[in-house]
Amino acid sequence: MNAYEKTHLSMLRGHLAGCTVLLKKSGDFPLSAPGKIAAYGSGVRRTVKGGTGSGEVNSRFFTTVEEGLADAGFTVTTKKWLDGYDAIRRDAWKEFMKEIKARARKNHSNAMVEGMGAVMPEPEYDLPLDAEGDVAIYVLARISGEGSDRTDARGDIALSLTEIRDICVLAGQYEKFMLVVNAGGPVDLSPVLPVVKDILVLSQLGVETGAALADILLGKANPSGKLTTTWTSIAQACPVGEFGDRNDTRYNEGIYVGYRYYQTVDAPVMFPFGYGLSYTEFEMAPAGFSAEGETITVYTRVTNVGMRAGREVVQVYASMPAGTLPQPYQALAGFAKTSELAPGASEEVAVSFKLSNLASYDAARPGWVLEAGTAVIAAGACSACAKPVGKVVIPETISVLRTKNVFGQPDFEDWQPENPVTREIPDGVPAVTVTAADIPEQEVVYGEEPDIDPLVDTLSAEELAYLNIGAFNPKGGVASVIGSAAQSVPGAAGETTPMLKEKGVPTIVMADGPAGVRISKEYFVDKTGKRVGLGGGMPESIAAMLPKAAALFMNATAVKPGKGDPVCTQYCTAIPIGTAIAQSFDVDFAKLCGDIVGDEMTRFGIHFWLAPALNIHRNIKCGRNFEYFSEDPLVSGKMAAAITAGVQQHPGCGVTIKHYSANNQETNRYANNSLVSERAMREIYQRGFGICVREAKPLAVMTSYNLINGVHTSELRGQNEDILRAEFGFDGVVMTDWVIGGNYLVPNAKYPLPHPAKVADSGNDLFMPGSAANYKDMLDGLNKGYVTLHQLKINATRVVRMARRVNEEMEAAVIAADAAAAAGNEA
């Protein structure tokens, strides 16, 4: 193992328990020492380190739960059971593959597209639960991925009958029993909640997932994560808002997403947003409440009153006054995590936020406003236990920012609760007053353009077209849906055109994310350069879906190393999934994850990482939720900003925040129309992007596949120029998600795929990953007036300047690092 791999693993290991969430505890855990353990469930040997698709990282190894327990000194007594489950699982997988291929034939699609991200439900089986041990665990595993959504079926969001039976039996059979959830999102645990006393959401933690569980079981690490998504039973799920329609999906619920819905209508849930226990106990007490201008600060004294060291999260919520604009019961205003507190130790935690960040969007003005009234500020360890600690009096309605509406109209009015629960304005808590003088109204300057780069001004229309789309082979070839469209780094996702290198324009190389840098783990070097062999870096989950003929074709046509051609490796670190990072509520840890990614980007010559992904957990069925952070836009924005800062502290490395925006389902993801109100778009689906852009200045943004109110996001100038650049202040490069043409992706679609020239006209600088057909369409669109030559020059200017910047910065950093290493060796 390389030194950098060891360093990165050691950086992660001590933080992983902070990403896990203890849902129930009895005091039976942690254990005093390793011993015989009866480990059941699909996740013991088939532990899931992350979801499928673009986030599949080619790490050198991966520690399963079975391996992690053995490494920690446990004797796993269930080998026979695990072998039996493996055999049943193999048979079930074969049948599942047959089903996928049959579905593809029926839908006139192909198995790779039909099966991308598809979840095989857990099979039913009957295996004896007779292993030795005073301690037992059941590791409940679920996987999901891009391309398909989850379902309420047994073995997916619902537990299988086998799982219910076995978990209940084990809970009564063993003296100490823990249910471990190795999933990227909620599972309906309601059938087993009454009988299971200890439940841990292990989540999916990357390379060291199994080792992290062993640390937690033995008390070497203390769970300190909090849920970033409300966990409900299937029966409790929000009934408002459509999900999963192939063509049009109505976001009828408006701003009432996640806990904003459940608390406003006082609906029961299994576990609320922000919830999470610890091996120790904490007490919180108000320690102060103040305002400086519009900045509100809440001080909380946190004391560890238990018997073990641990960390706690202080969460601050605001219940805003409702005037003409209805409001949810409360919304997260800020959060902070304590340092590790020894038993008996205390720490005063300060959480500050600007009141203007809690403004509401009024489409009638249009703009952001704080309506007159009294805002109640509450603090606590979760959304359900936050108590009032202060109030803010707003004497008159304050206009925070004048804007313009850009998203068009859906064909409905947002749902509103009939009898919303409101927080009472308490007596006896500190009060402050904030006026319009504390929050001067901001103005937006729309339509500002960069000065055209002198080189760009000399280019022909054909050269400009090259710069407005990704690199491709002019002689033809097949582009990559997921994976290796790049030519410079084996297995990288794509890059900008190399056609102008002789004129001094270098390329920007891009690699997928967000669970780490995804490039090919192996490549060879021949006389033509670096080459990728069979598979070309395609994720294993996608390769498994290839029709037999396609697999044979790939094998026959794959480039292979010749005699004497050196074979090289480029292993990367699989970090925790986005949801797990967010569950830590630790922005320093999020930044550390970004730091690891940035270091590996520099090592392998990657300029843009196609991550982090910060779409909203609008519905727990979304197959890609594991990549995303939360149902809350503040958590999403803060975590994305921290990761961005970690990556971009490495010169020449930039993130590409995605998928901008309203990418909240995978069903027909290339051509699904999200119907959303202007207010919901602004307050829920855009807000996290705004936080990240303003706080961390990401170098790139990726638009989403979907449409919003009938227009592809990649073609939506109001989003890409008016909001992103003018309102948020973004000054980097905008690119599309990987658009691959052809009816095999969207057979019989209601909406066409985006047109390269219309994409360029929206201020979207790069149509990715690029193909000869895209190039032809760009020039054809220019001739038809879909885009002007001037707009192509604006886009090209941004690409050229960014390409120069990241290449110069990275080259300088590499030279400096080599010089420092040489000096150290000489010493």
Coordinates of N, CA and C in Angstrom, one line a residue, residues 44-168:
V44 N -23.1 -8.6 6.6 CA -21.9 -9.1 7.4 C -20.8 -9.4 6.4
R45 N -21.1 -10.2 5.4 CA -20.1 -10.5 4.4 C -20.2 -9.7 3.1
R46 N -21.4 -9.2 2.8 CA -21.7 -8.4 1.7 C -22.0 -6.9 2.1
T47 N -21.1 -6.5 2.9 CA -21.2 -5.1 3.4 C -21.1 -4.1 2.3
V48 N -21.9 -3.1 2.4 CA -22.0 -2.0 1.3 C -21.2 -0.8 1.8
K49 N -20.2 -0.5 1.0 CA -19.3 0.7 1.3 C -19.9 2.0 0.7
G50 N -20.8 1.9 -0.3 CA -21.3 3.1 -0.9 C -22.3 2.6 -2.0
G51 N -23.0 3.6 -2.6 CA -24.0 3.3 -3.6 C -23.3 2.9 -5.0
T52 N -24.1 2.6 -5.9 CA -23.6 2.3 -7.3 C -23.7 3.4 -8.2
G53 N -22.9 3.3 -9.3 CA -22.9 4.4 -10.3 C -21.6 5.2 -10.3
S54 N -21.7 6.5 -10.6 CA -20.6 7.3 -10.7 C -19.7 7.4 -9.4
G55 N -20.4 7.1 -8.3 CA -19.6 7.2 -7.0 C -18.9 6.0 -6.7
E56 N -18.8 4.9 -7.5 CA -18.1 3.7 -7.2 C -16.6 4.0 -7.3
V57 N -15.9 3.9 -6.2 CA -14.4 4.3 -6.2 C -13.6 3.0 -6.2
N58 N -12.5 3.1 -7.0 CA -11.6 1.9 -7.2 C -10.5 2.0 -6.1
S59 N -10.9 1.6 -4.9 CA -9.9 1.6 -3.8 C -9.2 0.2 -3.8
R60 N -8.0 0.2 -3.2 CA -7.2 -1.0 -3.2 C -7.9 -2.2 -2.5
F61 N -8.6 -1.9 -1.4 CA -9.3 -2.9 -0.7 C -10.5 -2.3 0.0
F62 N -11.3 -3.2 0.6 CA -12.5 -2.7 1.4 C -12.7 -3.7 2.5
T63 N -12.9 -3.2 3.7 CA -13.1 -4.0 4.9 C -14.5 -4.3 5.2
T64 N -15.0 -5.5 5.0 CA -16.4 -5.9 5.3 C -16.5 -6.0 6.8
V65 N -17.8 -6.1 7.3 CA -18.0 -6.3 8.7 C -17.4 -7.6 9.2
E66 N -17.5 -8.7 8.4 CA -16.9 -9.9 8.8 C -15.4 -9.8 9.0
E67 N -14.8 -9.1 8.1 CA -13.3 -8.9 8.2 C -13.0 -8.0 9.3
G68 N -13.8 -6.9 9.5 CA -13.5 -6.0 10.6 C -13.6 -6.6 11.9
L69 N -14.6 -7.5 12.1 CA -14.7 -8.2 13.4 C -13.6 -9.1 13.6
A70 N -13.1 -9.8 12.6 CA -12.0 -10.8 12.8 C -10.7 -10.0 13.1
D71 N -10.5 -8.9 12.4 CA -9.3 -8.1 12.6 C -9.3 -7.5 14.1
A72 N -10.5 -7.3 14.6 CA -10.5 -6.7 16.0 C -10.5 -7.8 17.1
G73 N -10.3 -9.1 16.7 CA -10.2 -10.1 17.7 C -11.4 -10.9 17.9
F74 N -12.5 -10.6 17.3 CA -13.8 -11.4 17.5 C -13.6 -12.7 16.7
T75 N -14.3 -13.7 17.3 CA -14.5 -15.0 16.6 C -15.9 -15.0 16.0
V76 N -16.1 -15.0 14.7 CA -17.4 -15.0 14.1 C -17.8 -16.4 14.0
T77 N -19.0 -16.7 14.6 CA -19.4 -18.1 14.7 C -20.5 -18.5 13.7
T78 N -20.7 -17.6 12.7 CA -21.8 -17.8 11.8 C -21.3 -18.1 10.4
K79 N -20.2 -18.7 10.2 CA -19.6 -19.0 8.9 C -20.6 -19.9 8.1
K80 N -21.2 -20.9 8.7 CA -22.1 -21.8 8.0 C -23.3 -21.0 7.5
W81 N -23.9 -20.1 8.4 CA -25.0 -19.3 8.0 C -24.6 -18.4 6.8
L82 N -23.5 -17.7 6.9 CA -23.1 -16.8 5.8 C -22.8 -17.5 4.5
D83 N -22.3 -18.7 4.6 CA -22.1 -19.5 3.3 C -23.5 -19.9 2.7
G84 N -24.4 -20.3 3.6 CA -25.7 -20.6 3.1 C -26.4 -19.4 2.5
Y85 N -26.3 -18.2 3.1 CA -26.9 -17.0 2.6 C -26.3 -16.7 1.2
D86 N -25.0 -16.9 1.1 CA -24.3 -16.6 -0.2 C -24.9 -17.4 -1.3
A87 N -25.1 -18.7 -1.1 CA -25.7 -19.5 -2.1 C -27.1 -19.1 -2.5
I88 N -27.9 -18.7 -1.6 CA -29.2 -18.3 -1.9 C -29.2 -16.9 -2.6
R89 N -28.2 -16.1 -2.2 CA -28.1 -14.8 -2.9 C -27.7 -14.9 -4.3
R90 N -26.7 -15.8 -4.6 CA -26.3 -16.0 -6.0 C -27.4 -16.4 -6.9
D91 N -28.3 -17.4 -6.4 CA -29.4 -17.8 -7.2 C -30.4 -16.7 -7.4
A92 N -30.6 -15.9 -6.4 CA -31.6 -14.8 -6.5 C -31.0 -13.7 -7.5
W93 N -29.7 -13.6 -7.5 CA -29.1 -12.6 -8.4 C -29.3 -13.0 -9.9
K94 N -29.1 -14.3 -10.1 CA -29.3 -14.8 -11.5 C -30.8 -14.6 -12.0
E95 N -31.7 -14.8 -11.1 CA -33.1 -14.5 -11.4 C -33.4 -13.1 -11.6
F96 N -32.7 -12.2 -10.8 CA -32.9 -10.8 -11.0 C -32.4 -10.3 -12.3
M97 N -31.2 -10.9 -12.7 CA -30.7 -10.5 -14.0 C -31.6 -10.9 -15.2
K98 N -32.2 -12.0 -15.1 CA -33.2 -12.4 -16.1 C -34.3 -11.5 -16.1
E99 N -34.8 -11.0 -15.0 CA -35.9 -10.1 -14.9 C -35.5 -8.8 -15.5
I100 N -34.3 -8.3 -15.3 CA -33.9 -7.0 -15.8 C -33.8 -7.1 -17.4
K101 N -33.3 -8.2 -17.9 CA -33.2 -8.3 -19.3 C -34.6 -8.5 -20.0
A102 N -35.5 -9.1 -19.3 CA -36.8 -9.3 -19.8 C -37.5 -7.9 -19.8
R103 N -37.3 -7.1 -18.8 CA -37.9 -5.8 -18.7 C -37.3 -4.9 -19.8
A104 N -36.0 -5.1 -20.1 CA -35.4 -4.3 -21.2 C -36.0 -4.6 -22.5
R105 N -36.3 -5.9 -22.8 CA -36.9 -6.3 -24.0 C -38.3 -5.7 -24.1
K106 N -39.0 -5.7 -23.0 CA -40.4 -5.2 -23.0 C -40.4 -3.7 -23.3
N107 N -39.5 -3.0 -22.7 CA -39.5 -1.5 -22.9 C -38.6 -1.1 -24.1
H108 N -38.2 -2.0 -24.9 CA -37.3 -1.6 -26.1 C -36.1 -0.8 -25.6
S109 N -35.5 -1.2 -24.5 CA -34.4 -0.6 -24.0 C -33.2 -1.6 -24.0
N110 N -32.2 -1.4 -23.2 CA -31.2 -2.4 -23.0 C -30.9 -2.6 -21.6
A111 N -30.4 -3.7 -21.2 CA -30.3 -4.1 -19.8 C -29.4 -3.2 -19.0
M112 N -28.4 -2.6 -19.6 CA -27.5 -1.7 -18.9 C -28.2 -0.5 -18.4
V113 N -29.0 0.1 -19.3 CA -29.8 1.3 -19.0 C -31.0 0.9 -18.0
E114 N -31.6 -0.2 -18.3 CA -32.8 -0.7 -17.5 C -32.4 -1.0 -16.1
G115 N -31.2 -1.6 -16.0 CA -30.7 -2.1 -14.7 C -29.8 -1.2 -13.9
M116 N -29.5 0.0 -14.5 CA -28.6 0.9 -13.8 C -29.2 1.3 -12.5
G117 N -28.6 1.0 -11.4 CA -29.1 1.4 -10.0 C -30.2 0.6 -9.5
A118 N -30.7 -0.4 -10.3 CA -31.8 -1.2 -9.9 C -31.4 -2.0 -8.6
V119 N -32.4 -2.1 -7.7 CA -32.1 -2.8 -6.4 C -32.7 -4.2 -6.5
M120 N -31.9 -5.2 -6.2 CA -32.5 -6.5 -6.0 C -33.0 -6.7 -4.6
P121 N -34.3 -6.9 -4.4 CA -34.8 -7.0 -3.1 C -34.2 -8.2 -2.4
E122 N -34.0 -8.1 -1.1 CA -33.5 -9.2 -0.3 C -34.3 -10.4 -0.5
P123 N -33.6 -11.6 -0.8 CA -34.4 -12.8 -0.9 C -34.9 -13.4 0.4
E124 N -36.0 -14.1 0.3 CA -36.6 -14.8 1.5 C -35.8 -16.1 1.6
Y125 N -35.6 -16.6 2.8 CA -34.8 -17.8 3.0 C -35.1 -18.4 4.4
D126 N -34.7 -19.6 4.6 CA -34.9 -20.2 5.9 C -33.6 -20.9 6.4
L127 N -32.8 -20.2 7.1 CA -31.5 -20.7 7.6 C -31.5 -20.7 9.1
P128 N -31.0 -21.7 9.7 CA -31.0 -21.8 11.2 C -30.2 -20.8 11.9
L129 N -30.7 -20.3 13.0 CA -30.0 -19.2 13.8 C -29.5 -19.9 15.1
D130 N -28.5 -20.7 14.9 CA -28.0 -21.6 16.0 C -26.5 -21.4 16.3
A131 N -26.0 -20.3 16.0 CA -24.5 -20.1 16.2 C -24.3 -19.8 17.7
E132 N -23.1 -20.0 18.1 CA -22.6 -19.8 19.5 C -22.4 -18.3 19.7
G133 N -22.4 -17.9 21.0 CA -22.1 -16.5 21.4 C -23.1 -15.9 22.3
D134 N -22.6 -15.1 23.2 CA -23.5 -14.3 24.1 C -23.9 -13.0 23.4
V135 N -23.2 -12.7 22.3 CA -23.5 -11.4 21.6 C -23.8 -11.7 20.2
A136 N -24.8 -11.0 19.7 CA -25.2 -11.2 18.3 C -25.5 -9.9 17.6
I137 N -25.2 -9.8 16.3 CA -25.6 -8.6 15.6 C -26.3 -9.1 14.3
Y138 N -27.2 -8.3 13.8 CA -27.8 -8.5 12.5 C -27.5 -7.3 11.7
V139 N -26.8 -7.5 10.6 CA -26.4 -6.3 9.7 C -27.3 -6.3 8.5
L140 N -28.2 -5.4 8.6 CA -29.3 -5.2 7.5 C -28.7 -4.3 6.5
A141 N -28.4 -4.8 5.3 CA -27.8 -4.0 4.2 C -28.8 -3.7 3.1
R142 N -28.6 -2.5 2.6 CA -29.4 -2.0 1.4 C -28.4 -1.2 0.5
I143 N -28.6 -1.4 -0.8 CA -27.8 -0.6 -1.8 C -28.7 0.0 -2.8
S144 N -28.3 1.2 -3.3 CA -29.1 1.9 -4.3 C -28.1 2.6 -5.2
G145 N -28.6 3.3 -6.2 CA -27.7 3.9 -7.1 C -28.3 4.8 -8.2
E146 N -27.5 5.4 -8.9 CA -28.1 6.3 -10.0 C -28.7 5.5 -11.1
G147 N -29.8 6.0 -11.6 CA -30.5 5.3 -12.7 C -31.8 4.7 -12.3
S148 N -32.0 4.4 -11.0 CA -33.2 3.7 -10.5 C -33.6 4.3 -9.2
D149 N -34.9 4.2 -8.8 CA -35.3 4.7 -7.5 C -35.6 3.4 -6.7
R150 N -35.7 3.7 -5.4 CA -36.1 2.7 -4.4 C -37.6 2.5 -4.4
T151 N -38.1 1.4 -3.8 CA -39.5 1.1 -3.7 C -39.9 0.8 -2.3
D152 N -41.2 0.7 -2.0 CA -41.7 0.3 -0.7 C -41.7 -1.2 -0.6
A153 N -41.2 -1.9 -1.6 CA -41.3 -3.4 -1.6 C -40.5 -4.0 -0.4
R154 N -40.9 -5.2 0.0 CA -40.2 -5.9 1.0 C -38.8 -6.2 0.5
G155 N -37.8 -6.1 1.3 CA -36.4 -6.3 0.9 C -35.8 -5.0 0.4
D156 N -36.5 -3.9 0.3 CA -36.0 -2.6 0.0 C -36.2 -1.6 1.1
I157 N -37.2 -0.7 0.9 CA -37.5 0.2 2.1 C -38.2 -0.6 3.2
A158 N -39.0 -1.5 2.8 CA -39.7 -2.4 3.8 C -38.7 -3.6 4.1
L159 N -38.8 -4.1 5.3 CA -38.1 -5.3 5.7 C -38.7 -6.5 5.0
S160 N -37.9 -7.5 4.6 CA -38.4 -8.8 4.1 C -39.0 -9.5 5.3
L161 N -39.9 -10.5 5.0 CA -40.5 -11.3 6.1 C -39.4 -12.1 6.8
T162 N -38.4 -12.5 6.1 CA -37.2 -13.2 6.7 C -36.5 -12.3 7.7
E163 N -36.2 -11.1 7.2 CA -35.5 -10.2 8.1 C -36.3 -9.9 9.4
I164 N -37.6 -9.7 9.3 CA -38.5 -9.4 10.5 C -38.4 -10.6 11.4
R165 N -38.6 -11.8 10.8 CA -38.6 -13.0 11.7 C -37.2 -13.2 12.4
D166 N -36.1 -13.1 11.6 CA -34.8 -13.4 12.2 C -34.4 -12.3 13.2
I167 N -34.7 -11.1 12.9 CA -34.3 -10.0 13.9 C -35.1 -10.2 15.2
C168 N -36.3 -10.5 15.1 CA -37.1 -10.7 16.3 C -36.7 -11.9 17.1

